GROMACS .gro file of C-alpha atoms in nm:
model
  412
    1UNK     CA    1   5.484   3.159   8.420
    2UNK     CA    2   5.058   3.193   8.384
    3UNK     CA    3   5.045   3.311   8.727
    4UNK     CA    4   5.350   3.592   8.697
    5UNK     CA    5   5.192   3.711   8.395
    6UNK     CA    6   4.863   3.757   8.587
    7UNK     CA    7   5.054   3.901   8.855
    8UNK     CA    8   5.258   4.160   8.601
    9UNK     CA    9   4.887   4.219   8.429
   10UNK     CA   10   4.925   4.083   8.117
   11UNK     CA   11   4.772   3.766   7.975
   12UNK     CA   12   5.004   3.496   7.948
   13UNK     CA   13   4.816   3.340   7.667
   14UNK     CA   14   4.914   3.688   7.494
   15UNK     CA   15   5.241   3.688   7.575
   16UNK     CA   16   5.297   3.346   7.482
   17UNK     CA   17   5.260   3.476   7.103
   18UNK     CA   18   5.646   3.569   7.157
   19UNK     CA   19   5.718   3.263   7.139
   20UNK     CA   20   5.524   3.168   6.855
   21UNK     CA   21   5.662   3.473   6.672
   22UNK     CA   22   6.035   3.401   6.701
   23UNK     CA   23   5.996   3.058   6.667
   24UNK     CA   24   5.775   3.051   6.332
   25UNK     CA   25   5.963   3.340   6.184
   26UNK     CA   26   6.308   3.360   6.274
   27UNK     CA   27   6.398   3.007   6.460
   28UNK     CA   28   6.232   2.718   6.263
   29UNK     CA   29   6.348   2.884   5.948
   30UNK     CA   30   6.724   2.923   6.049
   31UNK     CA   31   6.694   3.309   6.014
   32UNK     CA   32   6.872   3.336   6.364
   33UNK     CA   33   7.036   3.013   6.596
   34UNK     CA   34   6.833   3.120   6.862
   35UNK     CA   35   6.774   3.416   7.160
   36UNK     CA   36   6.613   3.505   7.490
   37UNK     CA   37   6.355   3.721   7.601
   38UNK     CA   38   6.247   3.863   7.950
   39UNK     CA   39   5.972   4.076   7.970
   40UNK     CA   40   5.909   4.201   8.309
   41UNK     CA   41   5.630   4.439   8.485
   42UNK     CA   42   5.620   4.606   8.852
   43UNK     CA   43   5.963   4.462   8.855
   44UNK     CA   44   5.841   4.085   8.820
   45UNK     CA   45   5.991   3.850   8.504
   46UNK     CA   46   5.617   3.776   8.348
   47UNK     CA   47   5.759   3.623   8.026
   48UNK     CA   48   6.150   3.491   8.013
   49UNK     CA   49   6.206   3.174   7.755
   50UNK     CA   50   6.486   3.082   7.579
   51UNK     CA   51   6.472   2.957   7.221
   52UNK     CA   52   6.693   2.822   6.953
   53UNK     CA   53   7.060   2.728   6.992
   54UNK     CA   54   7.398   2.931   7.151
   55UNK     CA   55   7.617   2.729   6.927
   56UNK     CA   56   7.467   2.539   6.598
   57UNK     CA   57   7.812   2.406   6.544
   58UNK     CA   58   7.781   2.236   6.838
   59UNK     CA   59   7.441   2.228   6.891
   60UNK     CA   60   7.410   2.378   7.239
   61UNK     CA   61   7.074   2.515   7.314
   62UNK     CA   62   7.035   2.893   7.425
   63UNK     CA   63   7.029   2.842   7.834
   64UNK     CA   64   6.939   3.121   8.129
   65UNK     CA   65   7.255   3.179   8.174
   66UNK     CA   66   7.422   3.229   7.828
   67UNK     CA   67   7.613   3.507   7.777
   68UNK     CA   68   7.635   3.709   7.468
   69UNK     CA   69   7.819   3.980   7.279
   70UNK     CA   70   7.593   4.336   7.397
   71UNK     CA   71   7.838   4.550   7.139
   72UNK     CA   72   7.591   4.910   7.209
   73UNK     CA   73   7.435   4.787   7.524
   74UNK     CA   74   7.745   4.850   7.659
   75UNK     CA   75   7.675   5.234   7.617
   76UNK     CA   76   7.382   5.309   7.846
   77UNK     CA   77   7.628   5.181   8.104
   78UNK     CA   78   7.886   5.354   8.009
   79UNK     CA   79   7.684   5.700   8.014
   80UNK     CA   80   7.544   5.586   8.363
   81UNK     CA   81   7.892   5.551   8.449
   82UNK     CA   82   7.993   5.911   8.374
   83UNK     CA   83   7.653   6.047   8.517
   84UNK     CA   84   7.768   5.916   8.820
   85UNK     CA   85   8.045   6.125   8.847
   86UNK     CA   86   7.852   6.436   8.747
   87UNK     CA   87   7.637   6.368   9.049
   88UNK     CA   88   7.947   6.356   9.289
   89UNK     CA   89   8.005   6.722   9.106
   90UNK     CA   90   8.294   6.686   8.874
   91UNK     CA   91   8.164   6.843   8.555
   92UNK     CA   92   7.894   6.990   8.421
   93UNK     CA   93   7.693   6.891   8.117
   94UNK     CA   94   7.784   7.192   7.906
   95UNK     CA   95   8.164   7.194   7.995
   96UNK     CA   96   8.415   7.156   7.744
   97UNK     CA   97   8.538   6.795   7.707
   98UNK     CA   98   8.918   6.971   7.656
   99UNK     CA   99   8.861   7.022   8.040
  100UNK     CA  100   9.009   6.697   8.076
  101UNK     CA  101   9.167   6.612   7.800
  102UNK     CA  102   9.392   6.955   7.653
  103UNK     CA  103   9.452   6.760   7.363
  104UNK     CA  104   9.093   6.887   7.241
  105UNK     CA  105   9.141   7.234   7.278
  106UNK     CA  106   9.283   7.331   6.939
  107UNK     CA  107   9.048   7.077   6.758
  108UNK     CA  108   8.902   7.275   6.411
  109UNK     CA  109   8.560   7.182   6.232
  110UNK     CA  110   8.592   7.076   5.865
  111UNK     CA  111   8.484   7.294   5.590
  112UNK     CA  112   8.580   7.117   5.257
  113UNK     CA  113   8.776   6.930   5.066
  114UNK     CA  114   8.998   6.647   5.119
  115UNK     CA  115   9.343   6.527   5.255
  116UNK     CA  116   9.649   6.832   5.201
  117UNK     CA  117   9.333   7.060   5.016
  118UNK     CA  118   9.108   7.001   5.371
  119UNK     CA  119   8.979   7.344   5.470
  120UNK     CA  120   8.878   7.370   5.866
  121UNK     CA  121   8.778   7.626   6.081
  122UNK     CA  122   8.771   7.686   6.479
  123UNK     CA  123   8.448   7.578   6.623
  124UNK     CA  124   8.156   7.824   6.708
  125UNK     CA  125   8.220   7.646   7.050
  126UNK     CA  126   8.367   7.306   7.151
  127UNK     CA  127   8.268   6.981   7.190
  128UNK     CA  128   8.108   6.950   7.558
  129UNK     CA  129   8.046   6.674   7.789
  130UNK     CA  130   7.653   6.641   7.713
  131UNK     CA  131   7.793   6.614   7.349
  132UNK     CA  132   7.959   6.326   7.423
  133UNK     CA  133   7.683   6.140   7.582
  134UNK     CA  134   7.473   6.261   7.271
  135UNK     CA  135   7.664   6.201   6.999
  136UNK     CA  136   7.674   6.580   6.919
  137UNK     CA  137   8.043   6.661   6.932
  138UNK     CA  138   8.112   6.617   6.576
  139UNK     CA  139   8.239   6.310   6.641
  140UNK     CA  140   8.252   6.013   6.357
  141UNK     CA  141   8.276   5.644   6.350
  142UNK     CA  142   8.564   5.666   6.125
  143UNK     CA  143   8.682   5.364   5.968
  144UNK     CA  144   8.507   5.150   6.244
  145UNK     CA  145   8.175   5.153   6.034
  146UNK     CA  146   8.299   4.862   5.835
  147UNK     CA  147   8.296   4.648   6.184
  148UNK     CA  148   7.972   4.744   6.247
  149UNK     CA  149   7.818   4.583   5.871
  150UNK     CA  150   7.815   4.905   5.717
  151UNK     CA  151   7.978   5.053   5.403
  152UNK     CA  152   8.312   5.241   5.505
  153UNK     CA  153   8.246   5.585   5.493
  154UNK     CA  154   8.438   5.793   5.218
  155UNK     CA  155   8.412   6.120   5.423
  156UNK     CA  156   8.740   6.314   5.431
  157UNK     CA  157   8.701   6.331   5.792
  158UNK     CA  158   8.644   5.927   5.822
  159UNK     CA  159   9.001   5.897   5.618
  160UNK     CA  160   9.254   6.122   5.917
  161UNK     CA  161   9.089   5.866   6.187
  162UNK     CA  162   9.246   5.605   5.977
  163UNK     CA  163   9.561   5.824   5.884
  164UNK     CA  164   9.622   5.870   6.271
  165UNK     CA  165   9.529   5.526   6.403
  166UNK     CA  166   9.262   5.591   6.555
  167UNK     CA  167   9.139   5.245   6.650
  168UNK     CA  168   8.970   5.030   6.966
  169UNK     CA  169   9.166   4.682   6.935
  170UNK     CA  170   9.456   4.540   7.081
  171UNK     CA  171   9.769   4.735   7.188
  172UNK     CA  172   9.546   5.076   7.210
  173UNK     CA  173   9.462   5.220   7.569
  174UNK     CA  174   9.190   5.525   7.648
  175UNK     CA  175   9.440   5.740   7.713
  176UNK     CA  176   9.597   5.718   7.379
  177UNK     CA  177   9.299   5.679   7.189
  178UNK     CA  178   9.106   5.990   7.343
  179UNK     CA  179   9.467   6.187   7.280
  180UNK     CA  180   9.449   6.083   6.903
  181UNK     CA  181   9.101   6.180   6.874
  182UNK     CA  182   9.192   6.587   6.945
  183UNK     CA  183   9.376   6.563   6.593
  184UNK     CA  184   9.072   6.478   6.421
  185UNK     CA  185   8.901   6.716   6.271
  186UNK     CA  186   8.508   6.749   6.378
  187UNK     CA  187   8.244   6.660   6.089
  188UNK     CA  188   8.012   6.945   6.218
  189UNK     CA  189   7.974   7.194   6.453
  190UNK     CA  190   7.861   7.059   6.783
  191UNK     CA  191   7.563   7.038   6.902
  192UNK     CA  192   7.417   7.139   6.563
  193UNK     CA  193   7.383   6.772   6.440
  194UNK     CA  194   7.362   6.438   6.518
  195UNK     CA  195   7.574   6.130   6.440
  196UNK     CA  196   7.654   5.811   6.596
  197UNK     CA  197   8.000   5.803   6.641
  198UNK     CA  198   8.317   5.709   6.904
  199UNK     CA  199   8.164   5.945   7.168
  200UNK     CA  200   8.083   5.668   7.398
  201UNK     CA  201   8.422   5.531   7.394
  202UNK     CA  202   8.513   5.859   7.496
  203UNK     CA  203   8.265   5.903   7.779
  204UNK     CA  204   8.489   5.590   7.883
  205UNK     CA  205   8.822   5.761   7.843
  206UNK     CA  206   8.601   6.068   8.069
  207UNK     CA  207   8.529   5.795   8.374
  208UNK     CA  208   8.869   5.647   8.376
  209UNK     CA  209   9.043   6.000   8.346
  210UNK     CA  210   8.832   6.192   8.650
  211UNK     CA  211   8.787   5.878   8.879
  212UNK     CA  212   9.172   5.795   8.842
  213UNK     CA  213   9.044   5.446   8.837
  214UNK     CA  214   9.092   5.186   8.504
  215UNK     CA  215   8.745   5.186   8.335
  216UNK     CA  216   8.625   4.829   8.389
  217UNK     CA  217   8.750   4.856   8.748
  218UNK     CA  218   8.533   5.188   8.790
  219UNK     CA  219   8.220   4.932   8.617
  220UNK     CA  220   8.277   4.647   8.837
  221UNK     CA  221   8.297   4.828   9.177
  222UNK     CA  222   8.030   5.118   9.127
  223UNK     CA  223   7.759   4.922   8.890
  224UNK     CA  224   7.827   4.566   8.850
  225UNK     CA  225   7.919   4.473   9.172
  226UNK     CA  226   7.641   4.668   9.355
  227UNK     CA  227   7.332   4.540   9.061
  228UNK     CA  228   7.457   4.204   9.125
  229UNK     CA  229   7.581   4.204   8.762
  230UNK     CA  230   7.801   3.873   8.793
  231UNK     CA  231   7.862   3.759   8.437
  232UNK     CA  232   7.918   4.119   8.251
  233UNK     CA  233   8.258   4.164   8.169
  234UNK     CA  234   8.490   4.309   7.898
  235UNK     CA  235   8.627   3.939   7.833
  236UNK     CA  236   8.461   3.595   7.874
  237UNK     CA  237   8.644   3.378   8.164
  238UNK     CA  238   8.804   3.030   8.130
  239UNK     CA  239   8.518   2.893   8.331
  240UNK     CA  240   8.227   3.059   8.168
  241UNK     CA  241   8.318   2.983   7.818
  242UNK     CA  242   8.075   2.670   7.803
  243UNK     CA  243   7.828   2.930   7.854
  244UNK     CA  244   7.905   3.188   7.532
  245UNK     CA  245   7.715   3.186   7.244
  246UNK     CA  246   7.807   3.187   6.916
  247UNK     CA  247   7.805   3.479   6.709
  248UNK     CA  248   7.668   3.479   6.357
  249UNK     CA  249   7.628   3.685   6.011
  250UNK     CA  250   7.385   3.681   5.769
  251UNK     CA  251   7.537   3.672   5.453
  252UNK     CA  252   7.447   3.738   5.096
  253UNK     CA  253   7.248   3.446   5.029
  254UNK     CA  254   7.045   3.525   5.346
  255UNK     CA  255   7.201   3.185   5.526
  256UNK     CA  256   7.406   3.185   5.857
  257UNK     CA  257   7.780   3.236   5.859
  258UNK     CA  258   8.004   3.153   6.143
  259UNK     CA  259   8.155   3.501   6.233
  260UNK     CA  260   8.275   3.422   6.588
  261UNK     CA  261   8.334   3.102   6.759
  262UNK     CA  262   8.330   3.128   7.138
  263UNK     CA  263   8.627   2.877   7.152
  264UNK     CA  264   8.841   3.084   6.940
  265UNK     CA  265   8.735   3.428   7.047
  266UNK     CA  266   8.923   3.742   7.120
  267UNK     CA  267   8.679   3.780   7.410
  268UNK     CA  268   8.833   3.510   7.566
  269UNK     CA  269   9.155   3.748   7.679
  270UNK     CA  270   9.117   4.081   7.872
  271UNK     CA  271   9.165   4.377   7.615
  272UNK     CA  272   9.346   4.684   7.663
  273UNK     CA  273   9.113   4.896   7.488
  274UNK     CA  274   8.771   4.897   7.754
  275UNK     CA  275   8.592   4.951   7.476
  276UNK     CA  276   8.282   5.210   7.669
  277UNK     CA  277   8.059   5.220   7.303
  278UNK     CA  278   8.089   4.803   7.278
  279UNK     CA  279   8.300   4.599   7.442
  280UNK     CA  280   8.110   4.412   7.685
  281UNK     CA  281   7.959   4.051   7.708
  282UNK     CA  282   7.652   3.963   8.000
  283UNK     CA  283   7.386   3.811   8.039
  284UNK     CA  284   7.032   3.864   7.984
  285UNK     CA  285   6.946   3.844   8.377
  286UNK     CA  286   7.258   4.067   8.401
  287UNK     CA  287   7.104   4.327   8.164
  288UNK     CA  288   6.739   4.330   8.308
  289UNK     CA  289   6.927   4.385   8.666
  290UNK     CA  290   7.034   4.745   8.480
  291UNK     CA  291   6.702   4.812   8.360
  292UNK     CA  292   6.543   4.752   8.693
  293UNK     CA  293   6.746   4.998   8.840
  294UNK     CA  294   6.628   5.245   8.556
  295UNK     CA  295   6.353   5.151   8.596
  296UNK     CA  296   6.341   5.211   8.981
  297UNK     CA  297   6.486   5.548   8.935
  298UNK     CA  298   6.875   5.489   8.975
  299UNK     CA  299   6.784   5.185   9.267
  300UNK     CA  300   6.796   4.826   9.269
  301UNK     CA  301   6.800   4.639   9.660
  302UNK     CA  302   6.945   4.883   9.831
  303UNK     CA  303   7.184   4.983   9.632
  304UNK     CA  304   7.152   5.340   9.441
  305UNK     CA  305   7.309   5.416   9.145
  306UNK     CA  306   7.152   5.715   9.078
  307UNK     CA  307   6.935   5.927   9.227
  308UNK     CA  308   6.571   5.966   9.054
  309UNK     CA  309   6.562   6.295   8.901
  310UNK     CA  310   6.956   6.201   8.706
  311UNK     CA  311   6.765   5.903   8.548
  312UNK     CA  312   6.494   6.161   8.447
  313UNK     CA  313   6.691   6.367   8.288
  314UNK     CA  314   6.905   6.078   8.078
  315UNK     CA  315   6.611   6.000   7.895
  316UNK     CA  316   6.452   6.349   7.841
  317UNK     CA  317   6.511   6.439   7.427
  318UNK     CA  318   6.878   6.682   7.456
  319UNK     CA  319   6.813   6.732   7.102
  320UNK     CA  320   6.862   7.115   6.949
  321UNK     CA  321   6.542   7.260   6.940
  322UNK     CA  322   6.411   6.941   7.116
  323UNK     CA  323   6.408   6.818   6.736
  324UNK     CA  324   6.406   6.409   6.667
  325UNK     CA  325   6.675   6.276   6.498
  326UNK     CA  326   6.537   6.315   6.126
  327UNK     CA  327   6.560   6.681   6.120
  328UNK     CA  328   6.958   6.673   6.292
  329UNK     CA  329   7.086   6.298   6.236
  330UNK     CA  330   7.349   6.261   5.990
  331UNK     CA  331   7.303   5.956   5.802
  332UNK     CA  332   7.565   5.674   5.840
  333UNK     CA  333   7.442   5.370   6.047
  334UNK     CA  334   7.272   5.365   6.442
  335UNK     CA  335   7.051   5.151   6.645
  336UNK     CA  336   6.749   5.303   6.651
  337UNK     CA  337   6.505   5.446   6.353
  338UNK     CA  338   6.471   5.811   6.282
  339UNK     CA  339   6.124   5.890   6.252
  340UNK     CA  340   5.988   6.070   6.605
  341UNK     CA  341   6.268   5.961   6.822
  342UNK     CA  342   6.498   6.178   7.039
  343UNK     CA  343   6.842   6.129   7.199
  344UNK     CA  344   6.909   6.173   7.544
  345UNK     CA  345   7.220   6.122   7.769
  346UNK     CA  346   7.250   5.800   7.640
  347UNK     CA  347   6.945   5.681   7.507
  348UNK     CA  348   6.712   5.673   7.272
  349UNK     CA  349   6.342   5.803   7.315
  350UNK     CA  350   6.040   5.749   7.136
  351UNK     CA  351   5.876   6.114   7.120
  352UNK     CA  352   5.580   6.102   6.907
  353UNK     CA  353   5.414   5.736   6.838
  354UNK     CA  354   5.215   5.842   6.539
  355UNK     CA  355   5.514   5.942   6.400
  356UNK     CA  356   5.742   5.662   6.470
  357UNK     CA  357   5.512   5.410   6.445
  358UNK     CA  358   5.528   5.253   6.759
  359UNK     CA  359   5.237   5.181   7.029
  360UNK     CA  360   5.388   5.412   7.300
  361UNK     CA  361   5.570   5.688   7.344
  362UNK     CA  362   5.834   5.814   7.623
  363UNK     CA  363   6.010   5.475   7.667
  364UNK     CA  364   6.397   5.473   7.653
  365UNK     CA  365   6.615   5.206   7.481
  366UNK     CA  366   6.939   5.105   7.300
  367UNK     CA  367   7.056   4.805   7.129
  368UNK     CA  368   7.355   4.646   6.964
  369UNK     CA  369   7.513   4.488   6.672
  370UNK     CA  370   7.422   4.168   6.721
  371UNK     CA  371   7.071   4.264   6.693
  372UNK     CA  372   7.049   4.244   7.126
  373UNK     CA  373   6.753   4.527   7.270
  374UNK     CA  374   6.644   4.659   7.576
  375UNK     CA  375   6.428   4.906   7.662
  376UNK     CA  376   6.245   5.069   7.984
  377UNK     CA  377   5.915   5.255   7.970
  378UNK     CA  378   5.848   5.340   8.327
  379UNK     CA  379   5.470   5.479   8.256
  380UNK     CA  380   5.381   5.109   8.201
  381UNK     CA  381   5.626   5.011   8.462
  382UNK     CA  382   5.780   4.776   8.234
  383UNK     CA  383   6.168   4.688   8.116
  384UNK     CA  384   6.234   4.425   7.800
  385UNK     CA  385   6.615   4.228   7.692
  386UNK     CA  386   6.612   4.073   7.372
  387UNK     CA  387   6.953   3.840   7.334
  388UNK     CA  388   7.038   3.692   6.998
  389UNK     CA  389   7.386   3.660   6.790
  390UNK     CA  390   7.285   3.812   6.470
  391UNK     CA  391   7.461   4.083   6.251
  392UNK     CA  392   7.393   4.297   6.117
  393UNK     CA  393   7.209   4.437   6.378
  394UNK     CA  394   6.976   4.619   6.069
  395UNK     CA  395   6.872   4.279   5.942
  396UNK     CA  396   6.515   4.248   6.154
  397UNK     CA  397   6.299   4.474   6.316
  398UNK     CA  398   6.269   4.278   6.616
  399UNK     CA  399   6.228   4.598   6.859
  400UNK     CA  400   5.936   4.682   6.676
  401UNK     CA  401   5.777   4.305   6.689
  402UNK     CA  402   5.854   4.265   7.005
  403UNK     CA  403   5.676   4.588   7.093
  404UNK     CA  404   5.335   4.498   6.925
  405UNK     CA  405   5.364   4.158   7.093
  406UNK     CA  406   5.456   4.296   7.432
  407UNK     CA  407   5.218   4.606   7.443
  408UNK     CA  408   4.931   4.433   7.322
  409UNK     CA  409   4.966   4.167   7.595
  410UNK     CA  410   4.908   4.399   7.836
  411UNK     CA  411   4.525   4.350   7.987
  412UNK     CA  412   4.553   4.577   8.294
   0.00000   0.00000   0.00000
């Protein structure tokens, strides 16, 4: 790829360094089975290799076409999703979300103490839709934190998701989950904090409630069917499970364990719970497909998702204040650092690079549990997907690697 490198302006001799990187310091060493990477500039792949192994259990190398677990990925879709609808004019940001679901209308903010002792109040105003594509609402991850290789959380609040069954697995639907969810008493007023939590799911719940249409129907006719998307899906079909990877943990002793075997996967049936915050599987062409269209302001062949200045505001920092996330986020687990980043309507941003310690500023990203990243940065024009099977996602700084290796390639 020497010549679409040239073309994209980096040097491929530079970029080739990825490869050395991953393979010296994650691969070779068994610190990860393998990945993917495609790097791409003015919309042309410059750098796309895959490394490593889908399956060491069966020892099936990483191809172009494997398809992997994107867990968080799935939520800049899902908010993209729901933005479409606000562009066809069924909400505004700042509505209440008890608009369309009345179950949230008596919801109460909690105060203190614990179980029968709980004090709550009303809250200084509810939970809106922008909260929900922010993680602002007050929202938690309840009991789901444990799924997601963190400590459970002891929070009082964490404890009635659990008491009401709040849950994303077999057996639940939207409907009932985003019903249960107006029981639960918000950790903190909205909008006055930050914390990454169920919203996503619920900006889900929103799409399927005010299109009328089941959620991964809504996905497949208005995004994946139009990006040419043709291998995401909430569930892995009979004939592409040759093709799904492996999913791995690293445990205690630092060593690989076995976590999820594509042959005996639940992704192997369709759910009932469309899972909007992590339930899909794709492919890294897939996923670069939906960062072109970022990338292209809401536009990929023809087809618009979006229009431009939607896209621009996504990715703008809908922070209080237009504060990052150390001075608001409450501290549980996410996929992004702290330090000089913002949230958007969806997204991460990188606000100040001094601060964060990154090489640029203003590009927006996401990533997922199984360590998988994307991001877009359209000043440099550019869009990165990073696949690999690894959890938890916290174990390597690969975004920020990747990012030195990437940026510094770049000779024009």
């Amino acid at each position: 790829m020497e010549l679409a490198a040239r073309q994209a302006g980096f040097s491929a001799e530079r970029l080739e360094r990825i490869t050395d990187h991953l393979n010296r310091s994650y691969i070779d060493n068994g610190k990860i089975a393998g990945c993917q990477v495609l790097v791409a500039r003015h919309g042309h792949p410059a750098y796309f290799k895959s490394l490593g192994q889908m399956d060491r259990e069966r020892n099936k190398p990483v191809k172009d076409d494997t398809i992997f677990r994107l867990y968080s990925m799935t939520k800049p879709i899902t908010s993209v999703a729901l933005m479409t609808l606000y562009e066809r004019g069924y909400f505004q940001l700042n509505d209440a979300v008890y608009k369309f679901v009345p179950e949230w209308r008596d919801q109460r903010v909690w105060i203190s103490g614990d179980g029968a002792a709980m004090e709550t109040a009303r809250p200084a105003r509810p939970p809106s839709m922008r909260d929900m594509l922010c993680h602002t609402g007050g929202l938690t991850y309840g009991s789901a934190l444990v799924a997601l290789g963190v400590p459970d959380s002891r929070h009082p609040v964490d404890k009635v998701y659990a008491e009401l069954g709040v849950r994303r697995d077999r057996g639940e639907t939207l409907e009932q989950f985003v019903r249960k969810l107006g029981r639960v008493p918000l950790r903190y007023q909205p909008g006055e904090r930050w914390m990454y939590s169920l919203s996503t799911d619920v900006c889900g719940a929103l799409v399927e409630i005010i299109s009328g249409k089941r959620f991964d129907k809504f996905l497949e006719e208005e995004i994946f069917a139009p990006l040419g998307m043709k291998d995401t899906s909430f569930h892995v079909e009979a004939g592409k499970l040759p093709r799904f990877a492996a999913n791995y943990r690293r445990g205690p002793d630092k060593k690989l364990e076995l976590i999820d075997d594509p042959e005996k996967s639940t992704y192997r049936e369709p759910p009932t719970f469309f899972s909007g915050g992590g339930g899909l599987t794709g492919t890294t062409q897939d996923y670069w497909r939906f960062c072109e269209m970022l990338r292209r302001g809401g536009e990929l062949d023809g087809q618009r998702i979006l229009g431009p200045r939607t896209i621009d505001l996504m990715h703008l920092n809908h922070l209080k204040d237009g504060k990052d996330l150390t001075s608001l986020a409450i501290a549980a687990f996410s996929e992004t650092a702290n330090e000089g980043v913002g949230f958007g309507l969806g997204f991460a941003t990188v606000l100040d690079p001094v601060t964060s310690g990154s090489i640029v500023a203003g590009d927006f990203y996401w990533g997922g549990a199984a360590s998988t990243i994307f991001w877009v940065d359209k000043q440099e024009d550019l869009a990165l997907v990073f696949m690999t099977q690894l959890m938890p996602s916290r174990s390597f700084n690969f975004r920020g690697q990747l990012k030195n290796l990437v940026y510094s390639a770049i000779v024009e």
